[in-house]
Every structure is written in C-alpha cells, then in structure tokens.
mmCIF file of C-alpha atoms in Angstrom:
data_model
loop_
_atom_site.group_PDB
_atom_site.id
_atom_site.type_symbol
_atom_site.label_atom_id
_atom_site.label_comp_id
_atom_site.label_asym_id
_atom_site.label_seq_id
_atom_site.Cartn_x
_atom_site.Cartn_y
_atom_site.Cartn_z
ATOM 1 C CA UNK A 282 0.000 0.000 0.000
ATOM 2 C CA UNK A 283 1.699 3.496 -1.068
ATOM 3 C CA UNK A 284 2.237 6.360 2.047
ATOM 4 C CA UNK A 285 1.780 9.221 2.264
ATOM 5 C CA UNK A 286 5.686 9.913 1.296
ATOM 6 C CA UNK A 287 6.044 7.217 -1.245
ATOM 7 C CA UNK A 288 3.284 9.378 -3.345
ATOM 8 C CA UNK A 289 5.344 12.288 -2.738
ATOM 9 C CA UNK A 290 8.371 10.375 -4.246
ATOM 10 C CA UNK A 291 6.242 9.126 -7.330
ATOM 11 C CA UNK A 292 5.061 12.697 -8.032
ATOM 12 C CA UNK A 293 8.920 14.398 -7.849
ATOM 13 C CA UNK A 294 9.814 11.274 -10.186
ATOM 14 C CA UNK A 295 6.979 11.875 -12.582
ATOM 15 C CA UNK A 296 7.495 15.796 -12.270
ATOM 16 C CA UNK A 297 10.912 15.780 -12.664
ATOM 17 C CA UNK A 298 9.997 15.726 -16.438
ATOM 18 C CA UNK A 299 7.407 18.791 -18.351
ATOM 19 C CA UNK A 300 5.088 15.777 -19.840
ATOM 20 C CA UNK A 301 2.099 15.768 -18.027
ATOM 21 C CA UNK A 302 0.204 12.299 -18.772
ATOM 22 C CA UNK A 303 -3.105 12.693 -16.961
ATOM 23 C CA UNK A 304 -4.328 9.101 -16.748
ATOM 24 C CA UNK A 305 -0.956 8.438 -15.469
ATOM 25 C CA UNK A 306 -1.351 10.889 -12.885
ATOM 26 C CA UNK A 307 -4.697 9.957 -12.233
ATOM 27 C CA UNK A 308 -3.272 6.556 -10.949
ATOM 28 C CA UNK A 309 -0.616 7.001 -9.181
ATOM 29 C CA UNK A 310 -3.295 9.543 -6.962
ATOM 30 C CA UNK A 311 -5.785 6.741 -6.512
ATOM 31 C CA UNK A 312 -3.169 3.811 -5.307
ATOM 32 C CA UNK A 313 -2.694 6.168 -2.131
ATOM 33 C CA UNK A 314 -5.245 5.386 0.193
ATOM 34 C CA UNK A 315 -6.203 7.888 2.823
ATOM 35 C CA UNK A 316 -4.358 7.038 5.947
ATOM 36 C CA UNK A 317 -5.156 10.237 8.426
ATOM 37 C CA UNK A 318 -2.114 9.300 10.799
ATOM 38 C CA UNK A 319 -0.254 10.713 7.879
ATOM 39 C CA UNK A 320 -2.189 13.264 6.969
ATOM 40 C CA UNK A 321 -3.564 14.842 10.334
ATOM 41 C CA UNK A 322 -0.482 17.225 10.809
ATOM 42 C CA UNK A 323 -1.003 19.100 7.608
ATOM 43 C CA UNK A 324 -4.913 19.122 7.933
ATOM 44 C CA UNK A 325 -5.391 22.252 9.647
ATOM 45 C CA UNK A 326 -9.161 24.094 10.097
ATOM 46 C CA UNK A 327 -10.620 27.348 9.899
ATOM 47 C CA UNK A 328 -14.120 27.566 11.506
ATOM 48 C CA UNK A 329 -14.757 30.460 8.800
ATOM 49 C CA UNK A 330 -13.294 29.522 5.691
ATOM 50 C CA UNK A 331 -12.224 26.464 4.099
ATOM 51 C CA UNK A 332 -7.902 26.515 4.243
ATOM 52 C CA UNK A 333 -5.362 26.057 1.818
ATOM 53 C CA UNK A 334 -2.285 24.223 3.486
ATOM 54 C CA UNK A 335 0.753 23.294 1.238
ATOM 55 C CA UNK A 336 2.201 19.849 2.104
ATOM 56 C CA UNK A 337 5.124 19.746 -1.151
ATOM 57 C CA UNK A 338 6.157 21.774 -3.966
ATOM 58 C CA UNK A 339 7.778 19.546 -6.102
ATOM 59 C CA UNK A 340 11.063 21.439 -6.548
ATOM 60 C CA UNK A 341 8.968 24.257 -8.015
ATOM 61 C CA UNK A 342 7.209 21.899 -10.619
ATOM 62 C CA UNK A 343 3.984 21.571 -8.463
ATOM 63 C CA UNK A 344 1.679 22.119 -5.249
ATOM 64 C CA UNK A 345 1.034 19.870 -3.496
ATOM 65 C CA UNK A 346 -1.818 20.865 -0.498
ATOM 66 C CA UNK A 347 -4.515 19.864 2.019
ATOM 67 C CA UNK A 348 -7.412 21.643 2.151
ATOM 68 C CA UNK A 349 -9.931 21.497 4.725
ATOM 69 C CA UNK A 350 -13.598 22.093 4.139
ATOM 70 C CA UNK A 351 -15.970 22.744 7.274
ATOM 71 C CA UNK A 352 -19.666 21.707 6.980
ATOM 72 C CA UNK A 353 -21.324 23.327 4.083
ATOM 73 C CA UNK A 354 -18.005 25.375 2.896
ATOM 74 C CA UNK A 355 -17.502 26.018 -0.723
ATOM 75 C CA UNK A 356 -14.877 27.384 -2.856
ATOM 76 C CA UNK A 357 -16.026 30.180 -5.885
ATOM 77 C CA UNK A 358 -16.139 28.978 -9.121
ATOM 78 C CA UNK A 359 -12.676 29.894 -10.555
ATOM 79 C CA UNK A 360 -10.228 28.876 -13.397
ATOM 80 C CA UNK A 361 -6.518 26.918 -12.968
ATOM 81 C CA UNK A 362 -4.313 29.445 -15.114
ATOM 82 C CA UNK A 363 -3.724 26.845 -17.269
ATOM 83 C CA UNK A 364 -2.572 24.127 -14.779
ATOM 84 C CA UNK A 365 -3.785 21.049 -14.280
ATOM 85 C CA UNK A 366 -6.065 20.079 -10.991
ATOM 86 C CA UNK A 367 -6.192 16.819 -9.384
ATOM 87 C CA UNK A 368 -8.264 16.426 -6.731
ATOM 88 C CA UNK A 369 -8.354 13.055 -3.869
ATOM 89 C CA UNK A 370 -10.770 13.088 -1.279
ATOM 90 C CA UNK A 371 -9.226 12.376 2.061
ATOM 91 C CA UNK A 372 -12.228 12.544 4.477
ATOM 92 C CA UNK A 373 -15.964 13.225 4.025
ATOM 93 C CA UNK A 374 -16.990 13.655 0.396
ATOM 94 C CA UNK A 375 -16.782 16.868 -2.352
ATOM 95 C CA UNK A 376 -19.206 18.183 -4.753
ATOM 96 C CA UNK A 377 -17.746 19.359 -8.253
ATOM 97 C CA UNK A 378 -19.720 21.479 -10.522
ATOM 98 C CA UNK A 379 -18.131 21.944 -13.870
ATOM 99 C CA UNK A 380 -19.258 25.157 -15.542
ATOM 100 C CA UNK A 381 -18.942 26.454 -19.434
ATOM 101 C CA UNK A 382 -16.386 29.152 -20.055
ATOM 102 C CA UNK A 383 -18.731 32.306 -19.811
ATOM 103 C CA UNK A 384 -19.248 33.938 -23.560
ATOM 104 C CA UNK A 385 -20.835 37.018 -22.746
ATOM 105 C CA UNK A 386 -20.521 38.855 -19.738
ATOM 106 C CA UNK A 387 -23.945 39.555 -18.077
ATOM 107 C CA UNK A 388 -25.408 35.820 -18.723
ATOM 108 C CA UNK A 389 -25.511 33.422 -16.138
ATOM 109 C CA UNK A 390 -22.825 31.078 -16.357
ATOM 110 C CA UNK A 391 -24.307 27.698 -17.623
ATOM 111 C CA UNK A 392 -23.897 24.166 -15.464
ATOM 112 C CA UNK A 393 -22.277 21.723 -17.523
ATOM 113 C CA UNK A 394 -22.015 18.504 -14.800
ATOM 114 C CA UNK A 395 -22.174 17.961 -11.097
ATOM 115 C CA UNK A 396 -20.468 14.867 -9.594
ATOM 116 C CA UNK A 397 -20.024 13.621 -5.675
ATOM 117 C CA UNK A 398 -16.719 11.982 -4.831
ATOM 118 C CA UNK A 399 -16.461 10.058 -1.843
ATOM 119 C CA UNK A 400 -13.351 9.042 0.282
ATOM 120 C CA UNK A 401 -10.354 7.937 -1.652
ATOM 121 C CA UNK A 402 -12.008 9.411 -5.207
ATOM 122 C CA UNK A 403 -10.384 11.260 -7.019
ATOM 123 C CA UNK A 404 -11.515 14.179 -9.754
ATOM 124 C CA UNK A 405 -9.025 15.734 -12.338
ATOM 125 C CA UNK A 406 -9.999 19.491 -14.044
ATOM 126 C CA UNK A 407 -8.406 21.693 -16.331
ATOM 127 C CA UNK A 408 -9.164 24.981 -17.890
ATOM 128 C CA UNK A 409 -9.964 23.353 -21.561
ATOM 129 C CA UNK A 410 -12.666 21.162 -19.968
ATOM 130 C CA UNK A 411 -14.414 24.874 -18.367
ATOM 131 C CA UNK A 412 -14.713 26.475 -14.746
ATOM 132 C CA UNK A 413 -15.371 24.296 -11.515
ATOM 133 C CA UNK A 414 -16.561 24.977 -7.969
ATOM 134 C CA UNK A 415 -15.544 22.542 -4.948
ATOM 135 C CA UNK A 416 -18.339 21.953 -1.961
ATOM 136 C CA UNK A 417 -18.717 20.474 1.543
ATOM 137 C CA UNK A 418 -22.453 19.216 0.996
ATOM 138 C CA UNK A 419 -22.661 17.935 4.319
ATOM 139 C CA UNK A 420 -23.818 20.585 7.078
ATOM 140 C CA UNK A 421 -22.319 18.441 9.872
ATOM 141 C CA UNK A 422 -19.460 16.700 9.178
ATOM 142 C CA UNK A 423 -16.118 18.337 7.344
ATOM 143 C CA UNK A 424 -14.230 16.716 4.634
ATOM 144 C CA UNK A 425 -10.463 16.992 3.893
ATOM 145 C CA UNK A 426 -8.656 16.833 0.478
ATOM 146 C CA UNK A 427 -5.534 15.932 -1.083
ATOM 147 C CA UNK A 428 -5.265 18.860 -4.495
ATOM 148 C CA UNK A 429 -2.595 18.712 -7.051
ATOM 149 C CA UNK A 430 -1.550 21.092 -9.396
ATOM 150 C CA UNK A 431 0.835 21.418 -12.136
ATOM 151 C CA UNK A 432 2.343 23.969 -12.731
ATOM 152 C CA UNK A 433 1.618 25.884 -9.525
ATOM 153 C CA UNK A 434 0.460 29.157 -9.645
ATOM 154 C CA UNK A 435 -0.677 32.367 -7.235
ATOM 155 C CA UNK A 436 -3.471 34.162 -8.471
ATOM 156 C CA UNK A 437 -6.518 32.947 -10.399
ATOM 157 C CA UNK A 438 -10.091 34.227 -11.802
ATOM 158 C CA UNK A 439 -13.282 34.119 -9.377
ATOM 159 C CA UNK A 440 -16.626 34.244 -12.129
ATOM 160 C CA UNK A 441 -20.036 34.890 -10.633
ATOM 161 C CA UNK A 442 -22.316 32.605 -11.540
ATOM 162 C CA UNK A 443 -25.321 34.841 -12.249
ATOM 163 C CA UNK A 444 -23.583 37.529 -14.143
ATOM 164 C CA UNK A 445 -19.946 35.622 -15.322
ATOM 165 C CA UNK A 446 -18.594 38.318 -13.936
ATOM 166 C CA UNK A 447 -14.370 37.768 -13.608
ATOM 167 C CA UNK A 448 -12.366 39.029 -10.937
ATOM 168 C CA UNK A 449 -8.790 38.251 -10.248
ATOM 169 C CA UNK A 450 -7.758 36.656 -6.582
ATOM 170 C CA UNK A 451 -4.968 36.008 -4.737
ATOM 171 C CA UNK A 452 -4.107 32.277 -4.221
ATOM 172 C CA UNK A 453 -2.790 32.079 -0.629
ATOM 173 C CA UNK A 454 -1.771 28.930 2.206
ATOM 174 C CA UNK A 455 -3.002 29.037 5.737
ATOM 175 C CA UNK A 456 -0.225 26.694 6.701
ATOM 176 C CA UNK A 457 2.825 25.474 5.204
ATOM 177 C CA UNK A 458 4.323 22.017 6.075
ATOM 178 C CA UNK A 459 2.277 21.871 9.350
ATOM 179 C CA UNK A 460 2.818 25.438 10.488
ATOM 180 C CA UNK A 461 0.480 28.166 10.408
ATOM 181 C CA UNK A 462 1.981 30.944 8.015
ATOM 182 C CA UNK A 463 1.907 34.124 9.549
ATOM 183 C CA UNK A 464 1.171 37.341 6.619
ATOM 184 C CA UNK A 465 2.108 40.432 9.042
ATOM 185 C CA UNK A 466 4.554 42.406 7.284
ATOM 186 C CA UNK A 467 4.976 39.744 4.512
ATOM 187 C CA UNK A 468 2.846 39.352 1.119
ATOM 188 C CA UNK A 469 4.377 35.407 1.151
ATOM 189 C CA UNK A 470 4.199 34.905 4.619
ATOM 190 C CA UNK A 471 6.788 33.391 6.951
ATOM 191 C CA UNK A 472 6.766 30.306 8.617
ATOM 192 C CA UNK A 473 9.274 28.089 9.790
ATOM 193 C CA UNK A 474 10.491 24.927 7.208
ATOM 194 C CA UNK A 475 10.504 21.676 9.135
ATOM 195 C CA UNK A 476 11.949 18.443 8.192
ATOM 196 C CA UNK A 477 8.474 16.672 7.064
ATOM 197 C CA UNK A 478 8.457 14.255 5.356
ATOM 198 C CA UNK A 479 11.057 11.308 5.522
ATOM 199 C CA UNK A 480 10.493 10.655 1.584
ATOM 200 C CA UNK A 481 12.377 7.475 0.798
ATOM 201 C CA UNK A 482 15.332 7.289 -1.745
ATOM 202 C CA UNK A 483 15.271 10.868 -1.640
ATOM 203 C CA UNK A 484 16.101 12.657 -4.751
ATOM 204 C CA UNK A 485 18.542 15.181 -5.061
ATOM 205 C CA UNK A 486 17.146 18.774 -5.884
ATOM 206 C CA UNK A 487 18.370 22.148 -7.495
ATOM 207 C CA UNK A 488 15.491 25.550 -6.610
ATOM 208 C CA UNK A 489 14.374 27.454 -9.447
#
C-alpha cells in the first residue's frame, strides 16, 4: 500500500519531467489510500473559511496541499491558469460542478455537470474542460482533500455565476508544512520549514 511519502516520491519522479500524462497521474493519486495518521499534521481548520495548506512543492514543478472544508463550505467557481487540478478526497466527500467558459458577460454562467466523490475518489480538471466549484455538501461533518496542481500558480479568476462576472484573486496557504503561516509584514508569509516528510530514496534537488 503506497504512504503518504512514497506518493510524494512518485510525483517528484513523474514531475521531474514537463510531460504531463493525466491518466498516469490519475493513478498514481488513486493507489494512495487515505491514511489520516499521515495526513492529520497538515490538515489544519478554519471555523470560517475552508484553508489552503501546502504539504510539497515539487522542486517548483507543483503544489502539493490539504485543504480542509468545514460543513457546508464552498470554494467560488474559478479557473486553474492553465494548470492542471487533481483532486483526492481524504475525508468526508466533495461536490464538483463543472461550468462552461462564460461567452458574454452579463449571462448566467451555464452548469455543464455535477459529480459527488467520496473518500479515496479522485476528480481531475483543467481549464480546456471549463470552470469548476468545490463543496462540503454535508452541514455536519467536514471533509479533507488531497489537491494537485501542475504547474503551480498564485493568483486565479473568481466568475459569478449569475452575471460571469471575472475578478482576479490572490491564491494564498493558511499553513505550510504543518505550520500556520503568519502574513504580518509579509505578502508570502513566513513560517518556519521543518523536516516533514522522511520521503524514501530521496532525490537530489536544485530551486528554481
């Protein structure tokens, strides 16, 4: 059964090259199965908003994240700047809604596909297949989720549904590697780099 880390490992491997073969992808995401001992640290809640908590970045090639969805949370519908978006469910389940690419501003944005995914699912969306929106659905219980994306990127497009209205957002983390990142004085926000992950064989890495 793949960790937590071994996944990590595949991903660098696969990354370490600019082909991005989705169905590839697709399975190497779905042969980890959620293990919350491993995931736990990195899992961190907001009782207001849903977080955004970055677990790897792939030497640059990638985010890697956890977010963390209280009952009934939701994310807008938004765009990937061109990167692709895997999404496996950790805890509790997600509801996708896949939207058309708005043609005229002032129309309502038109609902191409809704789908549940349950525990250990996993979803995969890109900017040629439209706009998505990510949901809780249950008002009790919160759900947790493992999101990939390739390349990474910090700012994306918000569209209101009724209108297709676009406005540009900042893409930020509420944690990094475990630790709450702290904004004050700091538009990437500091927070202190643990050791965490003990990634097996692990491969030898140059920054961009």
């Amino acid at each position: 059964m793949t960790t937590l880390a071994e996944l990590i490992q595949k991903l660098r491997i696969i990354f370490a090259e600019d082909e991005v073969n989705v169905d590839y992808v697709m399975k190497v995401m779905e042969s980890y199965k959620s293990n919350p001992a491993e995931w736990r640290k990195f899992a961190i809640f907001d009782e207001h908003k849903y977080t955004r908590n970055l677990v790897d970045i792939g030497n640059g090639k990638y985010n890697l994240m956890i977010l963390c969805w209280g009952p009934g949370m939701g994310s807008s519908i938004h765009d990937h700047q061109d990167a692709h978006c895997f999404v496996k469910i950790l805890q509790g389940s997600l509801l996708e809604t896949k939207y058309d690419w708005p043609e005229t501003e002032g129309e309502p944005l038109h609902t191409v596909a809704k789908s549940t995914y349950d525990t250990n699912g996993v979803s995969y969306m890109s900017d040629e297949l439209g706009l998505h929106r990510m949901e809780n659905p249950s008002h009790s219980d919160g759900a947790v989720s493992l999101h990939l994306y390739i390349p990474p990127y910090d700012t994306c497009n918000a569209f209101d549904e009724r209108t297709g209205h676009k406005t540009k957002c900042q893409v930020t983390f509420f944690s990094k590697y475990g630790q709450k990142v702290d904004y004050r004085g700091s538009k990437t926000g500091k927070v202190e780099i643990p050791e965490i992950l003990e990634v097996p064989n692990p491969i030898v890495e140059t920054c961009h």
